[in-house]
Short mmCIF file of C-alpha atoms in Angstrom, two decimals:
data_model
loop_
_atom_site.label_atom_id
_atom_site.label_comp_id
_atom_site.label_asym_id
_atom_site.label_seq_id
_atom_site.Cartn_x
_atom_site.Cartn_y
_atom_site.Cartn_z
CA MET A 152 -7.06 -6.73 46.75
CA SER A 153 -4.20 -8.10 44.83
CA LYS A 154 -1.58 -9.73 46.93
CA HIS A 155 1.33 -8.62 44.61
CA ASN A 156 4.00 -6.60 46.01
CA PRO A 157 2.84 -3.06 46.04
CA LEU A 158 6.02 -1.59 44.93
CA SER A 159 6.56 -3.77 42.04
CA GLU A 160 3.07 -3.11 40.94
CA LEU A 161 3.50 0.54 41.39
CA LEU A 162 6.93 0.60 39.37
CA SER A 163 5.43 -1.39 36.71
CA ALA A 164 2.58 0.79 36.38
CA TRP A 165 4.88 3.95 36.29
CA GLU A 166 7.18 2.64 33.91
CA GLU A 167 4.81 1.81 31.57
CA THR A 168 3.60 5.34 31.28
CA TYR A 169 7.11 6.73 31.39
CA LYS A 170 8.46 4.41 28.58
CA LYS A 171 5.64 5.41 26.25
CA GLY A 172 7.40 8.70 25.36
CA GLN A 173 10.93 7.13 25.50
CA LEU A 174 11.47 5.10 22.26
CA THR A 175 11.93 8.14 20.06
CA LEU A 176 14.93 9.37 22.43
CA TRP A 177 16.36 5.90 22.34
CA ILE A 178 16.05 5.79 18.51
CA PHE A 179 17.66 9.23 18.16
CA LEU A 180 20.55 8.31 20.53
CA SER A 181 21.14 4.93 18.66
CA LEU A 182 21.43 6.96 15.43
CA LYS A 183 23.55 9.66 17.01
CA ASP A 184 26.03 6.86 17.57
CA GLY A 185 26.28 6.31 14.07
CA LYS A 186 24.23 4.99 10.83
CA LYS A 187 22.32 1.96 11.72
CA TYR A 188 19.75 -0.38 10.06
CA VAL A 189 16.94 -1.59 11.96
CA ASP A 190 18.20 -4.52 13.67
CA GLU A 191 21.03 -2.76 14.82
CA ILE A 192 18.74 0.00 16.41
CA LYS A 193 16.59 -2.50 18.10
CA THR A 194 19.82 -4.05 19.45
CA PHE A 195 21.37 -0.66 20.65
CA VAL A 196 18.26 0.44 22.27
CA GLU A 197 17.68 -2.93 23.98
CA GLU A 198 21.21 -3.27 25.52
CA GLN A 199 21.75 0.31 26.40
CA SER A 200 18.43 0.54 28.17
CA ASN A 201 19.44 -2.62 30.04
CA GLN A 202 16.33 -4.54 28.26
CA THR A 203 13.82 -1.99 30.08
CA MET A 204 13.11 -0.89 26.71
CA SER A 205 12.15 -3.13 23.85
CA CYS A 206 10.68 -2.62 20.50
CA GLU A 207 9.09 -4.68 17.51
CA SER A 208 10.86 -4.30 14.34
CA GLN A 209 7.45 -3.56 12.60
CA SER A 210 6.96 -0.62 15.10
CA LEU A 211 10.80 0.84 14.63
CA TYR A 212 10.05 0.63 10.70
CA ARG A 213 6.83 2.74 11.35
CA ASN A 214 8.21 5.24 13.51
CA LEU A 215 11.48 5.82 11.10
CA ARG A 216 9.05 6.38 8.23
CA LYS A 217 7.53 8.95 10.33
CA TYR A 218 10.87 10.66 11.14
CA GLN A 219 11.71 10.25 7.68
CA HIS A 220 8.64 11.95 6.45
CA VAL A 221 9.23 14.82 8.80
CA GLY A 222 12.45 15.16 7.66
CA VAL A 223 14.45 14.52 10.81
CA VAL A 224 15.76 11.09 9.62
CA ASN A 225 16.89 9.68 6.40
CA PHE A 226 18.42 6.48 5.23
CA GLU A 227 20.86 5.32 2.39
CA THR A 228 21.08 1.72 0.99
CA GLY A 229 23.87 -0.39 1.76
CA GLU A 230 25.03 -4.04 1.13
CA GLY A 231 23.24 -6.51 3.29
CA ASN A 232 24.79 -9.67 4.99
CA LYS A 233 24.49 -12.10 2.09
CA GLY A 234 20.93 -10.74 1.69
CA PRO A 235 19.17 -7.93 -0.05
CA GLU A 236 20.29 -4.32 0.50
CA ARG A 237 19.74 -2.64 3.80
CA LYS A 238 18.46 0.88 4.91
CA TYR A 239 21.15 2.57 6.97
CA TYR A 240 19.34 5.32 9.08
CA PHE A 241 21.14 8.44 10.04
CA LEU A 242 19.56 11.54 11.54
CA THR A 243 19.70 14.64 9.36
CA GLU A 244 20.93 18.17 10.23
CA LEU A 245 17.74 18.93 11.54
CA GLY A 246 17.12 15.55 13.41
CA LEU A 247 20.41 16.27 15.29
CA GLU A 248 19.53 19.79 16.17
CA LEU A 249 16.08 18.45 17.46
CA LEU A 250 17.72 15.69 19.71
CA ASN A 251 20.06 18.42 20.82
CA SER A 252 17.51 20.95 21.94
CA PHE A 253 15.52 17.93 23.40
CA ILE A 254 18.35 16.88 25.39
CA GLU A 255 19.22 20.12 26.63
CA ARG A 256 15.56 20.87 27.60
CA ASN A 257 14.85 17.70 29.16
CA ILE A 258 17.58 15.83 29.74
CA ASN A 259 20.29 18.19 31.16
CA LEU A 260 17.96 18.93 34.04
CA PHE A 261 18.98 15.71 35.80
CA PHE A 262 22.74 16.67 35.80
CA ASN A 263 22.19 19.75 37.81
CA ASN A 264 23.94 19.30 41.21
CA ARG A 265 21.07 19.60 43.49
CA ILE A 266 19.02 16.93 41.26
CA LYS A 267 21.94 14.47 41.02
CA ASN A 268 22.43 14.49 44.58
CA LEU A 269 18.66 13.91 45.15
CA ILE A 270 18.98 10.92 42.59
CA ASN A 271 21.96 9.52 44.36
CA ARG A 272 20.53 9.83 47.81
CA GLU A 273 19.93 6.52 49.09
CA GLU A 274 18.64 6.94 52.69
CA LYS A 275 15.03 6.74 53.59
CA GLN A 276 13.12 9.70 54.52
CA MET B 737 2.69 15.69 1.90
CA LYS B 738 3.11 12.46 0.39
CA THR B 739 -0.33 12.55 -1.53
CA LEU B 740 -0.44 9.39 -3.78
CA SER B 741 0.63 6.29 -1.59
CA LYS B 742 0.96 2.75 -2.44
CA ASN B 743 -2.31 1.87 -0.66
CA LEU B 744 -4.12 4.53 -2.39
CA LEU B 745 -3.11 3.49 -5.77
CA LEU B 746 -4.12 -0.01 -4.92
CA PHE B 747 -7.32 1.04 -3.72
CA SER B 748 -8.15 2.97 -6.78
CA ILE B 749 -7.21 0.13 -8.89
CA CYS B 750 -9.76 -1.91 -7.09
CA LEU B 751 -12.41 0.83 -6.98
CA PHE B 752 -11.92 1.36 -10.84
CA THR B 753 -12.53 -2.50 -11.45
CA LEU B 754 -15.39 -2.63 -9.08
CA THR B 755 -17.09 0.65 -10.54
CA ILE B 756 -16.71 -1.03 -14.19
CA LEU B 757 -18.54 -4.14 -12.91
CA PHE B 758 -20.84 -1.99 -10.87
CA ARG B 759 -21.97 -0.10 -13.83
CA PHE B 760 -22.16 -3.28 -16.15
CA SER B 761 -24.51 -5.03 -13.94
CA LEU B 762 -26.52 -2.27 -13.27
CA SER B 763 -27.02 -1.43 -16.98
CA SER B 764 -27.53 -5.13 -17.59
CA VAL B 765 -30.51 -5.33 -14.86
CA LEU B 766 -32.17 -2.29 -15.98
CA GLN B 767 -32.19 -3.23 -19.42
CA ASN B 768 -33.71 -6.50 -18.74
CA ARG B 769 -36.19 -4.92 -16.75
CA LEU B 770 -35.07 -6.85 -13.31
CA PHE B 771 -35.94 -3.64 -11.38
CA SER B 772 -36.41 -5.48 -8.18
CA SER B 773 -33.17 -6.85 -8.50
CA ILE B 774 -31.29 -3.38 -8.43
CA TRP B 775 -30.79 -3.14 -4.53
CA ILE B 776 -28.81 -6.57 -4.81
CA VAL B 777 -26.32 -4.78 -7.15
CA ALA B 778 -26.19 -1.62 -5.41
CA ALA B 779 -25.91 -3.08 -1.80
CA THR B 780 -23.11 -5.39 -3.14
CA TYR B 781 -20.91 -2.53 -4.88
CA GLY B 782 -21.47 -0.61 -1.38
CA VAL B 783 -20.31 -3.29 0.64
CA LEU B 784 -17.20 -4.21 -1.58
CA VAL B 785 -16.17 -0.41 -1.83
CA PHE B 786 -16.64 -0.37 1.86
CA ILE B 787 -14.30 -3.34 2.56
CA ILE B 788 -11.82 -2.16 0.24
CA GLY B 789 -11.75 1.26 1.63
CA TRP B 790 -11.31 -0.18 5.25
CA THR B 791 -8.66 -2.42 4.00
CA PHE B 792 -6.44 -0.20 2.16
CA GLY B 793 -7.27 2.89 4.36
CA LYS B 794 -5.92 1.18 7.55
CA ARG B 795 -2.89 -0.52 5.96
CA ASP B 796 -2.15 3.29 4.73
CA ASN B 797 -2.39 4.68 8.05
CA LEU B 798 -0.23 1.89 9.46
CA HIS B 799 2.19 2.74 6.98
CA LEU B 800 2.60 6.33 7.50
CA PRO B 801 -0.25 7.78 9.59
CA LEU B 802 -1.12 11.03 7.50
CA TYR B 803 -3.50 13.02 9.16
CA ASP B 804 -5.94 13.74 6.26
CA ILE B 805 -9.42 12.68 7.94
CA GLY B 806 -9.75 10.32 4.81
CA PHE B 807 -9.62 13.04 2.28
CA ARG B 808 -7.27 11.43 -0.17
CA PHE B 809 -9.58 8.23 -0.25
CA HIS B 810 -12.80 10.42 -0.72
CA LEU B 811 -11.28 12.34 -3.38
CA ALA B 812 -10.03 9.39 -5.37
CA THR B 813 -13.54 7.64 -4.76
CA TYR B 814 -15.11 10.82 -6.26
CA ILE B 815 -13.21 11.06 -9.44
CA ILE B 816 -13.40 7.39 -10.27
CA CYS B 817 -16.91 6.98 -9.49
CA ASN B 818 -18.24 10.19 -11.31
CA LEU B 819 -15.62 9.87 -14.30
CA ILE B 820 -16.71 6.22 -15.09
CA ALA B 821 -20.15 7.12 -14.85
CA GLU B 822 -19.96 9.88 -17.26
CA LEU B 823 -17.61 7.84 -19.76
CA TRP B 824 -20.36 5.08 -19.31
CA HIS B 825 -23.10 7.38 -20.76
CA LEU B 826 -20.76 9.21 -23.36
CA ILE B 827 -19.73 6.04 -24.90
CA GLY B 828 -23.30 4.83 -24.74
CA LEU B 829 -23.24 1.96 -22.60
CA GLN B 830 -26.14 2.75 -20.29
CA SER B 831 -29.58 1.19 -20.50
CA ASP B 832 -32.53 2.75 -21.69
CA TYR B 833 -33.56 3.61 -18.32
CA GLU B 834 -30.60 5.60 -17.12
CA ASN B 835 -30.61 9.35 -17.65
CA ILE B 836 -27.04 11.26 -17.60
CA SER B 837 -28.90 14.07 -15.69
CA TYR B 838 -28.87 11.93 -12.43
CA ILE B 839 -25.07 11.53 -13.17
CA HIS B 840 -24.57 15.29 -13.26
CA LEU B 841 -26.60 15.91 -10.05
CA THR B 842 -24.90 13.05 -8.23
CA ALA B 843 -21.72 14.82 -9.11
CA ILE B 844 -22.90 18.15 -7.98
CA PHE B 845 -24.29 17.12 -4.53
CA TRP B 846 -21.37 14.96 -3.91
CA GLY B 847 -19.04 17.62 -5.08
CA ILE B 848 -20.62 19.89 -2.43
CA GLY B 849 -19.96 17.21 0.21
CA LEU B 850 -16.28 16.95 -1.20
CA ILE B 851 -15.65 20.51 -0.96
CA ILE B 852 -17.03 20.51 2.91
CA HIS B 853 -14.53 17.57 3.50
CA TYR B 854 -11.97 19.67 2.18
CA VAL B 855 -12.30 22.74 4.04
CA ILE B 856 -12.48 20.55 6.99
CA TYR B 857 -9.47 18.84 6.27
CA LEU B 858 -7.74 22.06 5.84
CA VAL B 859 -8.99 23.27 9.38
CA THR B 860 -7.42 20.22 10.97
CA ARG B 861 -4.25 20.18 8.95
CA LYS B 862 -3.18 22.93 11.55
CA ASN B 863 -2.59 20.20 13.93
CA ALA B 864 -0.33 18.33 11.75
CA ILE B 865 3.35 18.69 10.53
CA LYS B 866 3.94 17.55 7.34
CA GLY B 867 0.64 15.72 7.28
CA ILE B 868 1.31 13.88 10.49
CA LYS B 869 -0.82 14.68 13.67
CA LYS B 870 1.69 16.42 16.14
CA SER B 871 0.72 13.89 18.79
CA GLU B 872 1.30 10.83 16.76
CA ILE B 873 4.76 11.97 15.35
CA PHE B 874 6.93 11.06 18.62
CA GLU B 875 4.19 8.48 20.06
#
């Protein structure tokens, strides 16, 4: 039997599953914040998620290519910092509509008073 | 759907080169009546085609996971292999022991397999949006 703290083990297991579908939401939120190149998206995701989300640049590029292919993200090239031109990604109209619909159906649920109170309630049952 | 990707193009160029080399080796071996060596030429060609298919197919999927169950690569292979084989005979580069009717038969039977593959591809395409499997877009 494991000697680790059961809370920490269970939390890690839950978070591992929970985070799998989270990257898209974080990427889209970073692009809703404004046009960004890959390193800026990576920084946004890591900072805004309090380092609970991490992503490799290669993985970000692959995801962005998929989003671009289905028409929810696009890019324009802009000047890099003394280097080659960078791709600045942004949400298309469809992408923005998709994000807003997703937030409305899946995220706003957490903002109704009953759920908010439950989330904020700290006393032990 | 982005049909002709960079990796598919590179695969086609490698396959084209390999197939020319294969045809040349096969005709030379047959013309010199080295019949027992044919399997070495065929096996080497088969292994090399498998390796380039595996390599560029994997790279293509990593770049953009188009859900075509390998149909684009299969189609490219069919066109390149059969076109080169037909032209090889039309130009007259074949050995005295090769018959063009076998090339036609190969193209017909392989073509039937290709059509079946296409039908399966059309069926599975329903699970995709713009060629990417629905469950893989936002994973």
